[in-house]
Amino acid sequence: MPASATSAASIRQPVVAGRFYPADPAALARETAAYLAEAGAPSDKPTLLAMAPHAGAVYSGPVAGKTLGAANLADTLLLLGPNHTGRGGRLAVWSDGAWRIPGRDVPVEAALAEALLAAAPGLSPDRAAHLGEHSLEVLLPFVTAVRPGCRIVPVAVAESRPGVLAETAQAMAEVLAAWSGPVSIIVSSDMSHYLPEAAAKKRDSLALARVLALDPQGLLDVVRREDISMCGVLPMTLGLLIAQALGATSARLAAYATSGEVSGDYDQVVGYAGVLVE
């Protein structure tokens, strides 16, 4: 979408281009293609939900590429990410316009955003939660490379009350089930933060076991009980609840790595996981 096609106020500008990923469009395209090339063949089954990490590309790009490259995504994408900034609403929807990354404006599917807002009282139209938040932005180069014509509905999730998440998920699932075409969910999350690698892998395995069991409440419970610093646990809980309501039957781990494999520092690592739900 050309910049002139939407008002400047409704274009969400990139905030980590040149830091988390290249600001030059050609360099970004080359880097993203290299990470995606590491993926296996895409699944024959449609991907209901894909979870991928959101650190600097040098660290989390390989896992994001292996995951999103192996996904069978729809052209309409519901993006669920954490709120690291603390700004804005608990369930904040960017409801119109476009999100800009180097070389491309990614259009928001405003009609779907409007339908979701009308159906789920917990959701609110809110740009403040997104303006300084990187977690969804860093995945856009990957999803636009595999689905160049995609349209998105970005949601920043900071709601921690299980009942509200469950009610919101049910309402959102009903909208998605009735939508005119398929919609895939993409959840942005890193795993454990700044632990020795062995400890990070142990904690991450506990959280991922619940994800792979399609157990959203179990995920929320184990993350809280074991003090697992999975920053996207709330959007992943919401995403799994929606996927369940849409009939998800299986999940698989597409990739896992830690920052230590790049930095050489195994004393304080961040874990990165990619999951595909069908």
Coordinates of C-alpha atoms in Angstrom, one line a residue, residues 119-218:
A119 CA -18.1 -8.5 19.5
A120 CA -15.6 -8.4 22.4
P121 CA -16.2 -5.7 25.1
G122 CA -12.7 -6.2 26.5
L123 CA -11.1 -5.0 23.3
S124 CA -10.6 -1.3 22.8
P125 CA -9.3 0.8 19.8
D126 CA -6.0 2.1 21.2
R127 CA -2.8 3.2 19.4
A128 CA -0.9 4.2 22.5
A129 CA -0.1 0.6 23.4
H130 CA 1.5 0.0 20.0
L131 CA 3.5 3.2 19.3
G132 CA 6.6 2.2 21.2
E133 CA 6.1 -1.6 21.3
H134 CA 8.4 -3.7 19.1
S135 CA 7.0 -7.2 19.5
L136 CA 4.7 -7.3 16.5
E137 CA 6.8 -5.0 14.3
V138 CA 9.8 -7.3 14.2
L139 CA 7.7 -10.2 12.8
L140 CA 6.2 -8.2 9.9
P141 CA 9.2 -8.6 7.6
F142 CA 8.7 -12.4 8.0
V143 CA 5.0 -12.5 7.5
T144 CA 5.1 -10.1 4.6
A145 CA 7.8 -12.1 2.9
V146 CA 5.7 -15.3 3.1
R147 CA 2.3 -13.5 2.5
P148 CA 3.1 -10.4 0.5
G149 CA -0.5 -9.3 0.2
C150 CA -1.4 -9.9 3.8
R151 CA -3.7 -7.7 5.9
I152 CA -3.3 -7.5 9.7
V153 CA -5.2 -6.7 12.9
P154 CA -2.6 -5.9 15.6
V155 CA -3.6 -6.4 19.3
A156 CA -1.4 -5.6 22.3
V157 CA -2.3 -7.9 25.2
A158 CA -1.8 -6.9 28.8
E159 CA -4.9 -8.5 30.3
S160 CA -4.0 -11.0 33.0
R161 CA -7.5 -12.0 34.3
P162 CA -8.3 -15.5 33.1
G163 CA -12.0 -14.9 33.0
V164 CA -11.6 -11.8 30.8
L165 CA -9.2 -13.6 28.5
A166 CA -11.6 -16.5 28.1
E167 CA -14.6 -14.3 27.4
T168 CA -12.6 -12.2 24.9
A169 CA -11.3 -15.3 23.2
Q170 CA -14.8 -16.8 22.7
A171 CA -16.1 -13.6 21.2
M172 CA -13.1 -13.2 18.9
A173 CA -13.3 -16.9 17.8
E174 CA -17.0 -16.4 16.9
V175 CA -16.1 -13.5 14.7
L176 CA -13.2 -15.4 13.0
A177 CA -15.3 -18.5 12.4
A178 CA -17.9 -16.3 10.6
W179 CA -15.4 -14.2 8.7
S180 CA -15.6 -14.3 4.9
G181 CA -12.1 -15.9 4.6
P182 CA -9.5 -17.8 6.7
V183 CA -7.6 -15.9 9.4
S184 CA -4.4 -17.1 11.0
I185 CA -3.2 -16.0 14.5
I186 CA 0.4 -14.9 15.0
V187 CA 1.6 -14.6 18.6
S188 CA 4.8 -12.8 19.4
S189 CA 6.7 -14.1 22.5
D190 CA 10.2 -14.7 23.8
M191 CA 10.7 -17.3 26.5
S192 CA 12.9 -17.2 29.6
H193 CA 15.1 -14.1 30.1
Y194 CA 18.6 -13.7 31.5
L195 CA 19.1 -17.1 33.1
P196 CA 21.9 -19.7 32.7
E197 CA 21.1 -21.7 29.6
A198 CA 20.3 -25.0 31.5
A199 CA 17.9 -23.2 33.8
A200 CA 16.3 -21.4 30.9
K201 CA 15.8 -24.6 28.9
K202 CA 14.3 -26.3 31.9
R203 CA 11.8 -23.6 32.6
D204 CA 11.0 -23.1 28.9
S205 CA 10.3 -26.8 28.5
L206 CA 7.6 -26.6 31.3
A207 CA 5.8 -23.8 29.5
L208 CA 6.1 -25.3 26.1
A209 CA 4.7 -28.6 27.3
R210 CA 1.5 -26.8 28.1
V211 CA 1.5 -25.0 24.8
L212 CA 2.0 -28.2 22.9
A213 CA -0.8 -29.8 24.9
L214 CA -3.1 -26.9 23.8
D215 CA -3.6 -26.0 27.5
P216 CA -3.9 -22.2 27.8
Q217 CA -4.9 -22.2 31.5
G218 CA -2.1 -24.7 32.2

